[in-house]
Short mmCIF file of C-alpha atoms in Angstrom, two decimals:
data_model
loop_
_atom_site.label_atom_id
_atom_site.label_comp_id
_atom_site.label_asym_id
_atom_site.label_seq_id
_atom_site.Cartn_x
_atom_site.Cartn_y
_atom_site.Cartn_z
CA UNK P 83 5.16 25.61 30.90
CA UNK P 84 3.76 25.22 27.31
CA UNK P 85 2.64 21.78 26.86
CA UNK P 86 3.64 20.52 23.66
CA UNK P 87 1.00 19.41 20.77
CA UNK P 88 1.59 15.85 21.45
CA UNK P 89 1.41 15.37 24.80
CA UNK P 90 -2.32 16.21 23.64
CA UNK P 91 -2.58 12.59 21.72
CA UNK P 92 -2.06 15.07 18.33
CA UNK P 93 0.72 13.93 15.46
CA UNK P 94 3.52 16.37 15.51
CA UNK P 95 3.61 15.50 11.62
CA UNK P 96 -0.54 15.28 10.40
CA UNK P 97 -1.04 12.40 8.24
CA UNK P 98 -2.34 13.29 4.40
CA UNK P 99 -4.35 11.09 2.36
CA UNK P 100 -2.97 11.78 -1.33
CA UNK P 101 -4.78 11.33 -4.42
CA UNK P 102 -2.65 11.26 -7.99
CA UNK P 103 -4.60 10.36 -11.26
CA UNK P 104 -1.97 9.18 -13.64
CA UNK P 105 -1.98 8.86 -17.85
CA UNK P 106 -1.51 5.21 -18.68
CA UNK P 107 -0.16 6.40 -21.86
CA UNK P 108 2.51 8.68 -20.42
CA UNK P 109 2.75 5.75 -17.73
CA UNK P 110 3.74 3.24 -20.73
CA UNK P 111 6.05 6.13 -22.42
CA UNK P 112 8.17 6.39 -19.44
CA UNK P 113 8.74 2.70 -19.14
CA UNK P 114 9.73 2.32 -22.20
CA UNK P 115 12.12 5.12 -20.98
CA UNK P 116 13.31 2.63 -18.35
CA UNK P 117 13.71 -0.42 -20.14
CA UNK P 118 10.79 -1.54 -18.70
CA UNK P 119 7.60 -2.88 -19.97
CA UNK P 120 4.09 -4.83 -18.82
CA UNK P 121 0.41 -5.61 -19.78
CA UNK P 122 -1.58 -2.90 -19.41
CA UNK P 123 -3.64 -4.20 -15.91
CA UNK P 124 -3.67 -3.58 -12.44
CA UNK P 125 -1.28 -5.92 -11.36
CA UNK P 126 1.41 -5.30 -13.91
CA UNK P 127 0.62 -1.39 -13.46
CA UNK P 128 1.77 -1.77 -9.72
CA UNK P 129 5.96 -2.33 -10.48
CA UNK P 130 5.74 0.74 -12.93
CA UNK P 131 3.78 2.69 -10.82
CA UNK P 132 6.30 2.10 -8.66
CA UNK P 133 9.29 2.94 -10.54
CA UNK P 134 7.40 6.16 -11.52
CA UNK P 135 6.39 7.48 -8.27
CA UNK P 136 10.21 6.93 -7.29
CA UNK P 137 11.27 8.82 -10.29
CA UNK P 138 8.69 11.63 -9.99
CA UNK P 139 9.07 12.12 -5.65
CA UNK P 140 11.75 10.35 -4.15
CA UNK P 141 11.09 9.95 -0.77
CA UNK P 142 8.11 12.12 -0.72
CA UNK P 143 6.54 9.21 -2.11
CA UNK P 144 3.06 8.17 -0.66
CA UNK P 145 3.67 4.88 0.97
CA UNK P 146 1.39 2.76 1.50
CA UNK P 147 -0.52 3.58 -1.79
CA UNK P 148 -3.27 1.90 -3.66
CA UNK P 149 -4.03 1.55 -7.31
CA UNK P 150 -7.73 1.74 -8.14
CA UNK P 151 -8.63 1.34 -11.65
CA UNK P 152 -12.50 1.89 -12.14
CA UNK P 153 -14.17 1.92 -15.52
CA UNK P 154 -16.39 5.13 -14.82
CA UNK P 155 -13.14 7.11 -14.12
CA UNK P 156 -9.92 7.25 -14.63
CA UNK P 157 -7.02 5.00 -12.83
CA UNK P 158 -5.78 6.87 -9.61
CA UNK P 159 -3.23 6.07 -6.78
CA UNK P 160 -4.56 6.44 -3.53
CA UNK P 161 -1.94 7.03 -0.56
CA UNK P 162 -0.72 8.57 2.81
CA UNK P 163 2.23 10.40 3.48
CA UNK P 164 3.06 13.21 6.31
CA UNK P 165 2.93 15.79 3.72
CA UNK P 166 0.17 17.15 1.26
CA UNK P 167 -0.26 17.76 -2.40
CA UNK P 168 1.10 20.73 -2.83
CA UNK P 169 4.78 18.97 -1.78
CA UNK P 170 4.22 16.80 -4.23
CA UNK P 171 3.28 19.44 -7.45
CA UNK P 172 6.49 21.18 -5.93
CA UNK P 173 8.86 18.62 -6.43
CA UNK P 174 7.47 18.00 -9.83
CA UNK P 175 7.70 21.44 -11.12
CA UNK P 176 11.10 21.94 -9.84
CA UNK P 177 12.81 18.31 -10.63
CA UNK P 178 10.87 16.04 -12.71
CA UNK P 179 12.10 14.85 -15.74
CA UNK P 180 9.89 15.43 -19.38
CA UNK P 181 9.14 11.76 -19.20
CA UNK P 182 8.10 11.69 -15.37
CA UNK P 183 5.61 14.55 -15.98
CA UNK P 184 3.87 12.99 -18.93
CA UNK P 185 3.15 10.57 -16.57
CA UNK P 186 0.80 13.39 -14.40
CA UNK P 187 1.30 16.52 -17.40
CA UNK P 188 -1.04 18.51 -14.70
CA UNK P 189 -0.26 18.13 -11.50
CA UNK P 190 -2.23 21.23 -10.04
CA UNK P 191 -4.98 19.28 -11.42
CA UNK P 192 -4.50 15.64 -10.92
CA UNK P 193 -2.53 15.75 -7.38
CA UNK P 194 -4.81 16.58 -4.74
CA UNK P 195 -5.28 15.78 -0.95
CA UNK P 196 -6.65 16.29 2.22
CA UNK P 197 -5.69 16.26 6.46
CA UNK P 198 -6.68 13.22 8.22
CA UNK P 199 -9.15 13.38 10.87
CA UNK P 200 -7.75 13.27 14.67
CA UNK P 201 -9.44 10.13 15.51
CA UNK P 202 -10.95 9.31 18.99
CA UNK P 203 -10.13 6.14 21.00
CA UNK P 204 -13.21 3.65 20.99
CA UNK P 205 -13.61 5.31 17.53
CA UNK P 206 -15.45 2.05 15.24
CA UNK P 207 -14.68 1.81 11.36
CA UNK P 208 -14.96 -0.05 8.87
CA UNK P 209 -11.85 -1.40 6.73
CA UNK P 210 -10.52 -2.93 3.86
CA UNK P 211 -7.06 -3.30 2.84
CA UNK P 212 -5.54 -5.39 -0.04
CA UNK P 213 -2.67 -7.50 1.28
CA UNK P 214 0.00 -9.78 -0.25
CA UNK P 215 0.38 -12.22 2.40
CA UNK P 216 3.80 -14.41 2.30
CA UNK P 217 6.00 -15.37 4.56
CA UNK P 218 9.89 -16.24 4.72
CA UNK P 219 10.39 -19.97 4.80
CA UNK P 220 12.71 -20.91 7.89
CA UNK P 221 15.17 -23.32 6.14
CA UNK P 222 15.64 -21.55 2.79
CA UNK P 223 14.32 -17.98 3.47
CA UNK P 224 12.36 -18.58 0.44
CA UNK P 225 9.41 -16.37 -0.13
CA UNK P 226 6.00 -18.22 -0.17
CA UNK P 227 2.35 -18.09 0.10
CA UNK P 228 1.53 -17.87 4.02
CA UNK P 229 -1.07 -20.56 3.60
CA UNK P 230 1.45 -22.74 2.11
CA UNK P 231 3.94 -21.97 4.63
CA UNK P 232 1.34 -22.85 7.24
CA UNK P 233 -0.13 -26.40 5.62
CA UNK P 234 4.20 -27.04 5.50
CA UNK P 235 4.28 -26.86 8.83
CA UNK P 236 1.73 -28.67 9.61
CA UNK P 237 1.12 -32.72 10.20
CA UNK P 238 -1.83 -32.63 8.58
CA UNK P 239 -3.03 -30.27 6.47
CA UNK P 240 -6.63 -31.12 5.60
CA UNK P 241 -8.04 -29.09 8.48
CA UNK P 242 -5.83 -25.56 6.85
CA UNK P 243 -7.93 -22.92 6.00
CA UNK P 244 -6.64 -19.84 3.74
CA UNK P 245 -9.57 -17.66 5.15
CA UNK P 246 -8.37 -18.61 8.97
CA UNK P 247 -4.57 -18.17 7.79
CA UNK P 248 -5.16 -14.50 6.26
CA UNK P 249 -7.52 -13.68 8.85
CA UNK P 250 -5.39 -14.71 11.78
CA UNK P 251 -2.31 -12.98 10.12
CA UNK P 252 -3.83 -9.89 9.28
CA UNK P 253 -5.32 -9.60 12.81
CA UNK P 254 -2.11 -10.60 14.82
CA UNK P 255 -0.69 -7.45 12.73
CA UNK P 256 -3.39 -5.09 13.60
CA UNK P 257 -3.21 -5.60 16.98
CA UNK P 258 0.34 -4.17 17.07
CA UNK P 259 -0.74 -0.47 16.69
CA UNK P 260 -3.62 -1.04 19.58
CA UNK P 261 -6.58 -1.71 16.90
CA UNK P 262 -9.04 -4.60 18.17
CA UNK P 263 -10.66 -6.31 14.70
CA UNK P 264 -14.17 -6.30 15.16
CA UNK P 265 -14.79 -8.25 11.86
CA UNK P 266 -13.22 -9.32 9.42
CA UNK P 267 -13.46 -11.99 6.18
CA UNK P 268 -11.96 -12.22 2.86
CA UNK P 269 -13.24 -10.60 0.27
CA UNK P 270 -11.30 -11.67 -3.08
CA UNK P 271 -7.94 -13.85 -3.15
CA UNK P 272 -6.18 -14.88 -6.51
CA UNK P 273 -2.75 -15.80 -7.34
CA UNK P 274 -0.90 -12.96 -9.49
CA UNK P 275 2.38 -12.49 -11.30
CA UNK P 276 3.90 -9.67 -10.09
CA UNK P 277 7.13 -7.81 -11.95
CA UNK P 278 10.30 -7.56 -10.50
CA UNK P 279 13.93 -6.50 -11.22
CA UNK P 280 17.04 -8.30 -9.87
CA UNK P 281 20.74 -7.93 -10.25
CA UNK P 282 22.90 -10.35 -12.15
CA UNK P 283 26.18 -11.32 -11.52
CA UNK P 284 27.36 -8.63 -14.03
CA UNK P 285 25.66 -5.87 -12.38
CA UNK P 286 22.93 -5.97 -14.65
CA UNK P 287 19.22 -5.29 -13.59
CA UNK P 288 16.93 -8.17 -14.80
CA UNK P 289 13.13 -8.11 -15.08
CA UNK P 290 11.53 -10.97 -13.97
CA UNK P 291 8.10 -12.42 -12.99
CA UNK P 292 7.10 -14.19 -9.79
CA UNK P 293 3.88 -15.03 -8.40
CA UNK P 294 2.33 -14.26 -4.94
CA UNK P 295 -0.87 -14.45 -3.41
CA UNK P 296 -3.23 -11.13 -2.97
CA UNK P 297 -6.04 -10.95 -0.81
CA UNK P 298 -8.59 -7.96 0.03
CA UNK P 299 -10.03 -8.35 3.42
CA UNK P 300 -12.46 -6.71 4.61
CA UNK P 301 -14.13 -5.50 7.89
CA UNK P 302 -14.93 -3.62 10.85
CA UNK P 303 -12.11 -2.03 13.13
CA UNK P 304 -12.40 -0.28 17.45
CA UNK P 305 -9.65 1.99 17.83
CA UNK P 306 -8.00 1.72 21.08
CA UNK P 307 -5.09 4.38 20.64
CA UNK P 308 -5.57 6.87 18.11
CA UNK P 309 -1.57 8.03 17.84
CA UNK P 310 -0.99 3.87 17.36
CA UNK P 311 -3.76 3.51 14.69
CA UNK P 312 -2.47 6.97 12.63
CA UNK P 313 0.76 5.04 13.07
CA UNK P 314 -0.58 1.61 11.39
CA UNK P 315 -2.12 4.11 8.22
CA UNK P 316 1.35 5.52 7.97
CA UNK P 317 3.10 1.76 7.98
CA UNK P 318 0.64 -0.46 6.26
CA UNK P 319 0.08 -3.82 6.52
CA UNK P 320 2.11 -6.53 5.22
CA UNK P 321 4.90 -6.88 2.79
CA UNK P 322 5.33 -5.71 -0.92
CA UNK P 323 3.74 -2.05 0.71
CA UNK P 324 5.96 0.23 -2.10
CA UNK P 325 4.47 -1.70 -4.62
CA UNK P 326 0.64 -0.99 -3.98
CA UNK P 327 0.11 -3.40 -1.27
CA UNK P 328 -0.89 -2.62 2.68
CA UNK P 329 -3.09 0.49 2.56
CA UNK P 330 -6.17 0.80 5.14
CA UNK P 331 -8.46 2.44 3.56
CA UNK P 332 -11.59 3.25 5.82
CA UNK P 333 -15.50 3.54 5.89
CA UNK P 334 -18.39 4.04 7.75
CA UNK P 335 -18.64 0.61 9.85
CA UNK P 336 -21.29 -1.99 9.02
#
């Protein structure tokens, strides 16, 4: 009998890492477009990136993605998704909307992609992944800050470390797709208003700010089941992961 592909430890589905470099002009045109506006950095960039990818894929969205914005090129999204770039420039060409494709006016040229390797269990590499770390309050279900949730809790708080809290968090969800954290410390952490849309009592969609924590950890990762780990790249880390939060992205190990 033929033994199917994954019995072999291989993904039926091979996960893609995607690559889209976007016009921030074209990005701000097609707000506008969508009642929708923000300040022109990375933060504000991640709702209307966001509303764009959305409008431009559907559900052949990359998710998680990342937004890198680097002054010796232009801003790009990275992501993973099950399917590659060409999928993408397809369901541009054949659907997109003339504001949508302003967004990316070439796709041939600013979509690309490639397979991800088949990795090997005991595999080590290095990591960093930019998280927004909250937690549901019991009581209210109020989202808030996972340190603060954490000093709440506590009897005394003056022993509460936000390095320990991340850390612990991060690692706790790491180890649910068979990954052992070799290392791991916080690289950056600042507060940041995020943009979000509600609904009003007359069915109308309100923009709105809030502001949550972001933190980029960083560190060194042993793979213990490769099918579990290609399934944490796929899923992400934490919450707020359609809005540019919760990508792995990987390197050599230290």
């Amino acid at each position: 009998m033929a033994r199917r592909r994954h019995d072999w430890g291989i993904e039926m589905n091979p996960l893609h890492m995607l690559e889209l470099e976007f016009d921030t002009v074209g990005l701000y045109r097609f707000l506008h477009t969508q009642g929708l506006s923000g300040k022109a950095d990375d933060v504000a960039l991640g709702y209307g990136l966001h509303a764009w990818l959305g409008a431009a894929f559907g559900d052949l969205a990359p998710r998680p993605w990342r937004l890198l914005m680097d002054e010796r090129r232009p801003p790009r999204i990275l992501g993973y998704a099950p399917h590659d770039a060409s999928a993408l420039q397809q369901r541009m060409a054949e659907f997109a909307e003339p504001s949508v494709l302003q967004v990316c006016p070439e796709p041939q040229m600013m979509i690309a992609s490639r397979a991800m390797p088949a990795w090997q269990k005991g595999r080590r590499l290095g990591f960093q992944v930019l998280v927004c770390p909250t937690a549901r309050k019991a009581r209210s279900g109020v989202e808030k800050d996972l340190f603060l949730v954490h000093a709440d809790s506590q009897d005394n708080d003056a022993g509460v470390s936000r390095v320990t809290v991340y850390c612990d968090w991060a690692k706790e969800r790491f180890s649910h797709y068979s990954v052992t954290i070799d290392s791991m410390r916080l690289a950056g952490f600042r507060l940041v208003s995020q943009m979000r849309q509600t609904q009003s009592s007359n069915g109308k969609r309100i923009l709105h700010e809030i502001v949550r924590p972001q933190a980029l950890l960083v560190g060194d990762l042993t793979i213990q089941d490769p099918n579990e780990f290609t399934r944490l790249l796929k899923h992400g880390v934490g919450r707020h992961r359609a809005f540019g939060y919760g990508m792995v992205l990987l390197r050599p190990p230290s």
